[in-house]
Amino acid sequence: MTSVLRVLLIIGGGIAAYKCLELIRQLREAGLSVTPVMTRAAQQFVTPLSVAALCGEQVRVEIFDPHEEARMDHIQLSRQSDLVAVVPATADLLAKMANGLADDLASTVLLATDKPVLVAPAMNVRMWQHPATQHNVKTLRHHGVHFVGPENGPMACGETGPGRMSEPHSILSAICHFPAQCLLCGRRILVTSGPTWEPVDPVRVIANRSSGRQGTEIAKALQARGAEVVFVTGPASVALPPNAQIVAVETADEMLYATRAALPVDAAVFAAAVTDWKADAVRGSKIRKSEAAPPNLRLRENPDILAEISQLTETRPSLVIGFAAETENVIENALGKLRQKGCDWIVANDVSAGSGILGGDENQPVIITENGENQLPRQSKAEFAGHLADLIAAELLAQ
């Protein structure tokens, strides 16, 4: 990305279009480059001359401009900016975006772009709440389009409610923070989380003490940076990350199958506390205390999911991260696990008695690679998730 953030500003045809003049002024004062595209309807509310004067650039309006389209200008416009912002995003524009329509320059640019897109919706409250609009919004969010607003408030039509376009300063803030939100745009990342349950009989299981909190926070942090997350989770006790592709499993075998099915991915974070052993034979009926003697439970090893994925060839993620919950010799044991499994990084935690780490809200992680170790201070699992997501983004961008 260049040192100056280049914004392609598509101005839609709504009464809120007049706010774009102030938005452009603020963007330019912040040092951003603004290339404007206007729909025909937008010209009914603001003039191309005003927009061009503030942007310092020609306004593109028509797709059938012989001077511009001779060099496929709609393709160049879609590729030469760092970010596409649609302000205001009318119900019509959202519908075109969601359904792949391209009947004017603005919608054609939006269909042709490979850059992140931010929209600031503005419309009547009933239009915003209409099932068709909400379906389009859901589709666009699924496709990775980012939203700022709409806000609740009075509108030009005299009604009050959700549909009012966000103020220019809020849109400016969203645009300026957008590079961080797009560090992982276009990346697909697998996260495993929670415990696994290995049945002994129909009512009893062997399990690890894991709430799934750390895996969930990692998934949310990756999503906040634009990644598409496949979230394979055992029976966790925390809320699942919104908008992730959720695959719920119980056993280690099921988790391995779901993990393989998720490939290929750019990176894989194995935060799940997978049970190392399972019952050699699962009883078909409940083991009763009234039996003559306590049952002799025979165990066998579960599949080593981290090792299996780390040692793949064609479909191995370019970055594989494991977790090590240790009660002693934390660094030495985690480094041994790193080498044994063949992963790229290991996140080690001291979960000895009294640490409050396993199942708690905090951890005190050490990130270990073959090049050394990075000891981090005790922090919340959400804080660590953000730190780890930034490291993942930097590693993938460097590859």
Short mmCIF file of C-alpha atoms in Angstrom, two decimals:
data_model
loop_
_atom_site.label_atom_id
_atom_site.label_comp_id
_atom_site.label_asym_id
_atom_site.label_seq_id
_atom_site.Cartn_x
_atom_site.Cartn_y
_atom_site.Cartn_z
CA MET A 1 0.00 0.00 0.00
CA THR A 2 1.27 3.47 -0.81
CA SER A 3 2.05 5.98 1.94
CA VAL A 4 -1.01 8.01 0.88
CA LEU A 5 -4.25 6.06 1.19
CA ARG A 6 -6.06 6.25 -2.15
CA VAL A 7 -9.84 6.29 -1.81
CA LEU A 8 -12.21 5.72 -4.72
CA LEU A 9 -15.35 7.55 -3.58
CA ILE A 10 -18.61 6.45 -5.21
CA ILE A 11 -21.36 8.98 -4.51
CA GLY A 12 -24.86 7.55 -4.63
CA GLY A 13 -28.09 9.37 -5.40
CA GLY A 14 -29.70 10.32 -2.13
CA ILE A 15 -30.33 13.53 -0.21
CA ALA A 16 -27.40 12.62 2.06
CA ALA A 17 -25.07 13.07 -0.93
CA TYR A 18 -24.61 16.70 0.12
CA LYS A 19 -22.61 15.46 3.12
CA CYS A 20 -20.00 14.07 0.72
CA LEU A 21 -18.67 17.57 0.14
CA GLU A 22 -17.72 17.83 3.82
CA LEU A 23 -16.43 14.26 3.80
CA ILE A 24 -14.15 14.99 0.84
CA ARG A 25 -12.82 18.10 2.60
CA GLN A 26 -12.03 16.07 5.72
CA LEU A 27 -10.42 13.25 3.72
CA ARG A 28 -8.18 15.70 1.88
CA GLU A 29 -7.23 17.46 5.13
CA ALA A 30 -6.25 14.04 6.53
CA GLY A 31 -3.88 13.63 3.58
CA LEU A 32 -5.88 11.06 1.63
CA SER A 33 -6.22 10.93 -2.14
CA VAL A 34 -9.84 10.94 -3.36
CA THR A 35 -10.97 9.85 -6.84
CA PRO A 36 -14.70 10.55 -7.33
CA VAL A 37 -17.35 8.56 -9.23
CA MET A 38 -20.94 9.80 -9.25
CA THR A 39 -24.14 8.08 -10.26
CA ARG A 40 -26.54 10.00 -12.48
CA ALA A 41 -28.94 10.36 -9.55
CA ALA A 42 -26.18 11.81 -7.36
CA GLN A 43 -25.89 14.76 -9.75
CA GLN A 44 -29.41 15.79 -8.74
CA PHE A 45 -28.12 16.58 -5.24
CA VAL A 46 -24.52 17.80 -5.72
CA THR A 47 -22.78 19.01 -8.87
CA PRO A 48 -19.75 17.26 -10.41
CA LEU A 49 -18.03 20.65 -10.49
CA SER A 50 -18.23 21.01 -6.70
CA VAL A 51 -16.98 17.46 -6.15
CA ALA A 52 -14.12 17.86 -8.65
CA ALA A 53 -13.04 21.16 -7.09
CA LEU A 54 -12.77 19.60 -3.62
CA CYS A 55 -11.14 16.35 -4.80
CA GLY A 56 -8.73 18.03 -7.20
CA GLU A 57 -9.61 15.29 -9.68
CA GLN A 58 -12.00 14.79 -12.57
CA VAL A 59 -15.34 13.26 -11.70
CA ARG A 60 -16.19 10.05 -13.58
CA VAL A 61 -19.87 9.68 -14.38
CA GLU A 62 -20.52 7.81 -17.62
CA ILE A 63 -19.37 4.31 -18.47
CA PHE A 64 -19.71 5.06 -22.18
CA ASP A 65 -17.12 7.83 -22.25
CA PRO A 66 -15.04 7.27 -25.42
CA HIS A 67 -12.04 9.12 -24.00
CA GLU A 68 -11.89 7.11 -20.79
CA GLU A 69 -13.26 3.71 -21.83
CA ALA A 70 -10.79 3.41 -24.68
CA ARG A 71 -8.37 2.31 -21.96
CA MET A 72 -10.99 0.33 -19.98
CA ASP A 73 -11.25 3.06 -17.37
CA HIS A 74 -13.83 1.23 -15.23
CA ILE A 75 -11.29 -1.58 -14.70
CA GLN A 76 -8.45 0.84 -13.94
CA LEU A 77 -10.59 2.77 -11.46
CA SER A 78 -11.44 -0.43 -9.62
CA ARG A 79 -7.82 -1.47 -9.26
CA GLN A 80 -5.84 1.73 -8.71
CA SER A 81 -7.24 2.67 -5.31
CA ASP A 82 -6.60 1.11 -1.92
CA LEU A 83 -10.21 1.32 -0.80
CA VAL A 84 -13.62 1.83 -2.40
CA ALA A 85 -16.08 3.88 -0.32
CA VAL A 86 -19.77 4.12 -1.30
CA VAL A 87 -21.27 7.24 0.29
CA PRO A 88 -24.21 7.40 0.46
CA ALA A 89 -25.02 3.77 -0.30
CA THR A 90 -28.64 3.83 -1.43
CA ALA A 91 -30.96 0.83 -1.38
CA ASP A 92 -30.57 0.65 -5.16
CA LEU A 93 -26.77 0.54 -4.98
CA LEU A 94 -26.80 -2.09 -2.23
CA ALA A 95 -29.16 -4.22 -4.32
CA LYS A 96 -26.92 -3.93 -7.38
CA MET A 97 -23.84 -4.85 -5.33
CA ALA A 98 -25.52 -7.84 -3.70
CA ASN A 99 -26.83 -9.22 -6.98
CA GLY A 100 -23.88 -8.49 -9.26
CA LEU A 101 -25.63 -5.94 -11.48
CA ALA A 102 -23.50 -3.56 -13.56
CA ASP A 103 -25.59 -1.12 -15.58
CA ASP A 104 -23.67 2.11 -14.95
CA LEU A 105 -20.12 3.19 -14.14
CA ALA A 106 -20.51 2.99 -10.34
CA SER A 107 -21.97 -0.53 -10.27
CA THR A 108 -19.51 -1.73 -12.92
CA VAL A 109 -16.57 -0.45 -10.88
CA LEU A 110 -17.94 -2.18 -7.78
CA LEU A 111 -18.31 -5.48 -9.60
CA ALA A 112 -14.81 -5.24 -11.10
CA THR A 113 -12.91 -4.20 -7.98
CA ASP A 114 -10.58 -6.50 -6.08
CA LYS A 115 -10.10 -3.95 -3.29
CA PRO A 116 -11.91 -3.72 0.07
CA VAL A 117 -15.25 -1.93 0.00
CA LEU A 118 -16.80 0.27 2.71
CA VAL A 119 -20.41 1.43 2.45
CA ALA A 120 -22.31 4.12 4.36
CA PRO A 121 -26.03 3.33 3.87
CA ALA A 122 -28.60 6.12 3.75
CA MET A 123 -32.32 5.63 3.08
CA ASN A 124 -35.80 5.87 4.54
CA VAL A 125 -36.28 3.78 7.67
CA ARG A 126 -38.85 1.54 5.98
CA MET A 127 -36.53 0.96 3.02
CA TRP A 128 -33.69 0.01 5.39
CA GLN A 129 -35.89 -2.37 7.38
CA HIS A 130 -37.44 -3.98 4.31
CA PRO A 131 -36.62 -7.72 4.13
CA ALA A 132 -35.12 -7.31 0.65
CA THR A 133 -32.66 -4.67 1.85
CA GLN A 134 -31.74 -6.69 4.93
CA HIS A 135 -31.18 -9.75 2.74
CA ASN A 136 -28.86 -7.69 0.53
CA VAL A 137 -27.00 -6.37 3.58
CA LYS A 138 -26.49 -9.91 4.88
CA THR A 139 -25.20 -11.00 1.47
CA LEU A 140 -22.76 -8.10 1.27
CA ARG A 141 -21.45 -8.71 4.79
CA HIS A 142 -20.92 -12.36 3.86
CA HIS A 143 -18.90 -11.19 0.85
CA GLY A 144 -16.67 -9.07 3.09
CA VAL A 145 -18.18 -5.62 2.50
CA HIS A 146 -17.74 -3.35 5.53
CA PHE A 147 -20.50 -1.08 6.84
CA VAL A 148 -20.44 2.20 8.75
CA GLY A 149 -23.93 3.06 9.97
CA PRO A 150 -26.70 3.71 9.31
CA GLU A 151 -27.55 5.71 12.41
CA ASN A 152 -30.82 6.31 14.21
CA GLY A 153 -32.16 9.82 13.84
CA PRO A 154 -34.41 12.24 11.96
CA MET A 155 -34.33 12.09 8.16
CA ALA A 156 -35.20 14.49 5.36
CA CYS A 157 -38.46 12.62 4.72
CA GLY A 158 -39.66 13.60 8.20
CA GLU A 159 -39.43 10.11 9.71
CA THR A 160 -37.10 9.03 12.49
CA GLY A 161 -35.29 5.71 12.86
CA PRO A 162 -32.42 3.68 11.46
CA GLY A 163 -31.43 4.79 7.96
CA ARG A 164 -29.73 8.12 8.57
CA MET A 165 -26.24 8.22 7.03
CA SER A 166 -23.34 8.42 9.46
CA GLU A 167 -21.77 11.84 9.83
CA PRO A 168 -18.64 12.63 7.78
CA HIS A 169 -16.32 12.45 10.80
CA SER A 170 -17.53 8.91 11.56
CA ILE A 171 -17.01 7.84 7.94
CA LEU A 172 -13.57 9.48 7.95
CA SER A 173 -12.65 7.54 11.10
CA ALA A 174 -13.81 4.27 9.53
CA ILE A 175 -11.80 4.96 6.36
CA CYS A 176 -8.65 5.96 8.25
CA HIS A 177 -8.82 2.80 10.36
CA PHE A 178 -9.64 0.64 7.37
CA PRO A 179 -6.07 -0.46 6.56
CA ALA A 180 -5.94 -2.29 9.89
CA GLN A 181 -9.32 -3.84 9.16
CA CYS A 182 -8.01 -5.14 5.85
CA LEU A 183 -4.68 -6.59 6.93
CA LEU A 184 -6.11 -10.06 6.30
CA CYS A 185 -8.67 -9.29 3.59
CA GLY A 186 -8.79 -12.14 1.11
CA ARG A 187 -7.20 -14.56 3.58
CA ARG A 188 -8.91 -17.74 4.76
CA ILE A 189 -7.80 -18.92 8.20
CA LEU A 190 -8.71 -22.02 10.18
CA VAL A 191 -9.10 -21.81 13.97
CA THR A 192 -9.76 -24.80 16.21
CA SER A 193 -11.13 -24.11 19.65
CA GLY A 194 -12.62 -25.55 22.82
CA PRO A 195 -12.22 -29.03 24.29
CA THR A 196 -12.99 -32.36 22.70
CA TRP A 197 -15.21 -34.90 24.44
CA GLU A 198 -14.34 -38.59 24.16
CA PRO A 199 -17.26 -40.83 25.20
CA VAL A 200 -16.79 -43.60 27.73
CA ASP A 201 -20.45 -44.57 27.79
CA PRO A 202 -23.64 -42.73 26.74
CA VAL A 203 -23.37 -40.24 29.64
CA ARG A 204 -19.66 -39.93 30.51
CA VAL A 205 -16.77 -38.39 28.62
CA ILE A 206 -13.03 -37.78 28.90
CA ALA A 207 -12.33 -34.07 28.36
CA ASN A 208 -9.91 -31.21 28.95
CA ARG A 209 -10.59 -28.08 31.02
CA SER A 210 -11.12 -25.60 28.18
CA SER A 211 -13.80 -22.92 27.85
CA GLY A 212 -12.98 -22.10 24.22
CA ARG A 213 -12.50 -18.45 25.16
CA GLN A 214 -9.01 -18.05 23.67
CA GLY A 215 -9.94 -19.65 20.36
CA THR A 216 -13.06 -17.51 20.10
CA GLU A 217 -11.10 -14.31 20.77
CA ILE A 218 -8.53 -15.29 18.13
CA ALA A 219 -11.28 -15.89 15.58
CA LYS A 220 -12.85 -12.50 16.35
CA ALA A 221 -9.48 -10.72 16.09
CA LEU A 222 -8.78 -12.34 12.72
CA GLN A 223 -12.23 -11.35 11.48
CA ALA A 224 -11.68 -7.78 12.65
CA ARG A 225 -8.67 -7.67 10.30
CA GLY A 226 -10.70 -8.90 7.35
CA ALA A 227 -10.01 -12.64 7.37
CA GLU A 228 -12.55 -15.29 6.46
CA VAL A 229 -12.50 -17.65 9.45
CA VAL A 230 -13.40 -21.33 9.52
CA PHE A 231 -14.06 -22.04 13.20
CA VAL A 232 -13.94 -25.71 14.19
CA THR A 233 -15.05 -25.94 17.81
CA GLY A 234 -15.60 -28.57 20.40
CA PRO A 235 -18.30 -28.17 23.11
CA ALA A 236 -17.32 -24.69 24.33
CA SER A 237 -18.97 -22.68 27.09
CA VAL A 238 -18.59 -19.24 25.47
CA ALA A 239 -20.49 -17.52 22.66
CA LEU A 240 -19.30 -18.39 19.17
CA PRO A 241 -17.65 -15.73 16.98
CA PRO A 242 -20.26 -14.01 14.77
CA ASN A 243 -20.03 -14.35 10.98
CA ALA A 244 -17.45 -17.15 11.10
CA GLN A 245 -18.04 -20.45 9.32
CA ILE A 246 -18.86 -22.60 12.35
CA VAL A 247 -18.20 -26.33 12.36
CA ALA A 248 -19.29 -27.92 15.65
CA VAL A 249 -17.67 -31.21 16.65
CA GLU A 250 -17.30 -33.32 19.80
CA THR A 251 -14.48 -35.83 19.39
CA ALA A 252 -10.90 -35.55 18.19
CA ASP A 253 -11.70 -37.72 15.19
CA GLU A 254 -14.51 -35.36 14.21
CA MET A 255 -12.21 -32.36 14.67
CA LEU A 256 -9.55 -33.91 12.45
CA TYR A 257 -12.12 -34.65 9.73
CA ALA A 258 -13.49 -31.06 9.89
CA THR A 259 -9.98 -29.63 9.82
CA ARG A 260 -9.04 -31.60 6.73
CA ALA A 261 -12.31 -30.60 5.06
CA ALA A 262 -11.55 -26.91 5.65
CA LEU A 263 -8.30 -27.02 3.66
CA PRO A 264 -6.86 -25.23 1.80
CA VAL A 265 -6.39 -22.22 4.07
CA ASP A 266 -3.67 -19.57 4.32
CA ALA A 267 -3.02 -20.18 8.02
CA ALA A 268 -4.22 -22.52 10.76
CA VAL A 269 -4.36 -21.76 14.48
CA PHE A 270 -4.81 -24.87 16.63
CA ALA A 271 -6.08 -23.42 19.90
CA ALA A 272 -8.32 -26.39 20.77
CA ALA A 273 -7.50 -28.48 23.82
CA VAL A 274 -7.74 -31.85 22.11
CA THR A 275 -8.00 -34.83 24.46
CA ASP A 276 -4.91 -37.00 24.04
CA TRP A 277 -6.66 -40.31 24.72
CA LYS A 278 -10.00 -41.96 24.09
CA ALA A 279 -11.65 -45.11 25.37
CA ASP A 280 -10.52 -48.21 23.50
CA ALA A 281 -14.12 -49.42 23.57
CA VAL A 282 -17.17 -47.27 24.28
CA ARG A 283 -19.83 -48.97 26.41
CA GLY A 284 -23.27 -49.03 24.80
CA SER A 285 -25.04 -48.58 28.13
CA LYS A 286 -24.30 -46.55 31.24
CA ILE A 287 -21.62 -47.97 33.53
CA ARG A 288 -23.36 -48.34 36.86
CA LYS A 289 -21.82 -47.81 40.28
CA SER A 290 -23.55 -50.97 41.43
CA GLU A 291 -21.22 -53.11 39.32
CA ALA A 292 -18.96 -55.45 41.27
CA ALA A 293 -15.82 -53.34 40.79
CA PRO A 294 -14.81 -50.02 39.25
CA PRO A 295 -14.44 -50.39 35.47
CA ASN A 296 -11.00 -51.03 34.02
CA LEU A 297 -10.85 -48.29 31.42
CA ARG A 298 -8.49 -49.07 28.54
CA LEU A 299 -7.28 -46.02 26.55
CA ARG A 300 -5.72 -45.47 23.17
CA GLU A 301 -4.22 -42.37 21.56
CA ASN A 302 -6.28 -39.85 19.66
CA PRO A 303 -5.08 -38.57 16.29
CA ASP A 304 -2.47 -35.80 16.51
CA ILE A 305 -4.27 -33.09 14.54
CA LEU A 306 -1.49 -30.48 14.78
CA ALA A 307 1.16 -32.94 13.59
CA GLU A 308 -0.96 -34.31 10.76
CA ILE A 309 -1.70 -30.88 9.31
CA SER A 310 1.87 -29.62 9.89
CA GLN A 311 3.32 -32.55 7.95
CA LEU A 312 1.10 -32.21 4.88
CA THR A 313 2.74 -31.31 1.59
CA GLU A 314 0.39 -29.95 -1.07
CA THR A 315 -2.37 -28.59 1.18
CA ARG A 316 -0.28 -27.52 4.19
CA PRO A 317 -1.15 -23.96 5.30
CA SER A 318 1.77 -21.55 4.89
CA LEU A 319 1.57 -20.80 8.63
CA VAL A 320 0.66 -23.41 11.24
CA ILE A 321 0.38 -22.37 14.90
CA GLY A 322 -0.03 -24.75 17.82
CA PHE A 323 -0.71 -24.21 21.51
CA ALA A 324 1.03 -25.87 24.44
CA ALA A 325 -0.54 -25.90 27.91
CA GLU A 326 2.31 -26.82 30.26
CA THR A 327 2.63 -27.21 34.02
CA GLU A 328 6.44 -27.41 34.20
CA ASN A 329 9.49 -26.67 32.05
CA VAL A 330 7.23 -24.55 29.89
CA ILE A 331 9.77 -23.31 27.32
CA GLU A 332 11.64 -26.61 26.98
CA ASN A 333 8.49 -28.69 26.61
CA ALA A 334 6.90 -26.27 24.14
CA LEU A 335 10.05 -26.14 22.00
CA GLY A 336 10.11 -29.92 21.95
CA LYS A 337 6.47 -29.92 20.83
CA LEU A 338 7.27 -27.43 18.08
CA ARG A 339 9.97 -29.69 16.66
CA GLN A 340 8.03 -32.91 17.14
CA LYS A 341 4.85 -31.65 15.48
CA GLY A 342 6.52 -29.72 12.67
CA CYS A 343 4.47 -26.55 13.11
CA ASP A 344 5.82 -23.02 12.63
CA TRP A 345 4.93 -21.37 15.95
CA ILE A 346 3.91 -22.62 19.38
CA VAL A 347 2.03 -20.49 21.90
CA ALA A 348 3.00 -21.78 25.35
CA ASN A 349 1.16 -21.10 28.59
CA ASP A 350 1.94 -22.08 32.16
CA VAL A 351 -1.33 -23.67 33.32
CA SER A 352 -0.01 -25.02 36.61
CA ALA A 353 -2.25 -24.99 39.68
CA GLY A 354 -3.11 -21.48 40.77
CA SER A 355 -2.27 -19.84 37.43
CA GLY A 356 -5.93 -19.31 36.53
CA ILE A 357 -5.04 -19.62 32.85
CA LEU A 358 -6.94 -22.70 31.67
CA GLY A 359 -10.59 -21.73 31.48
CA GLY A 360 -9.86 -18.21 32.79
CA ASP A 361 -9.95 -14.75 31.22
CA GLU A 362 -6.18 -14.15 31.06
CA ASN A 363 -3.00 -15.84 29.98
CA GLN A 364 0.74 -15.26 30.10
CA PRO A 365 1.85 -16.51 26.68
CA VAL A 366 5.23 -17.21 25.17
CA ILE A 367 5.37 -17.38 21.37
CA ILE A 368 8.08 -19.83 20.37
CA THR A 369 9.64 -20.34 16.94
CA GLU A 370 12.87 -21.95 15.77
CA ASN A 371 14.36 -18.45 15.82
CA GLY A 372 13.66 -17.77 19.49
CA GLU A 373 10.94 -16.91 21.94
CA ASN A 374 8.78 -13.87 22.65
CA GLN A 375 7.67 -13.67 26.29
CA LEU A 376 4.56 -11.52 26.62
CA PRO A 377 3.19 -10.00 29.83
CA ARG A 378 0.09 -11.39 31.47
CA GLN A 379 -2.89 -10.01 29.57
CA SER A 380 -6.49 -10.70 28.69
CA LYS A 381 -7.16 -13.36 26.10
CA ALA A 382 -8.74 -10.70 23.89
CA GLU A 383 -5.57 -8.58 24.05
CA PHE A 384 -3.39 -11.55 23.18
CA ALA A 385 -5.71 -12.50 20.32
CA GLY A 386 -5.23 -9.05 18.78
CA HIS A 387 -1.47 -9.29 19.17
CA LEU A 388 -1.39 -12.74 17.59
CA ALA A 389 -3.64 -11.66 14.70
CA ASP A 390 -1.26 -8.78 13.91
CA LEU A 391 1.71 -11.17 13.92
CA ILE A 392 -0.14 -13.55 11.60
CA ALA A 393 -0.95 -10.70 9.24
CA ALA A 394 2.67 -9.54 9.18
CA GLU A 395 3.91 -13.07 8.49
CA LEU A 396 1.45 -13.69 5.66
CA LEU A 397 2.17 -10.30 4.07
CA ALA A 398 5.90 -11.06 4.17
CA GLN A 399 5.53 -14.41 2.38
#
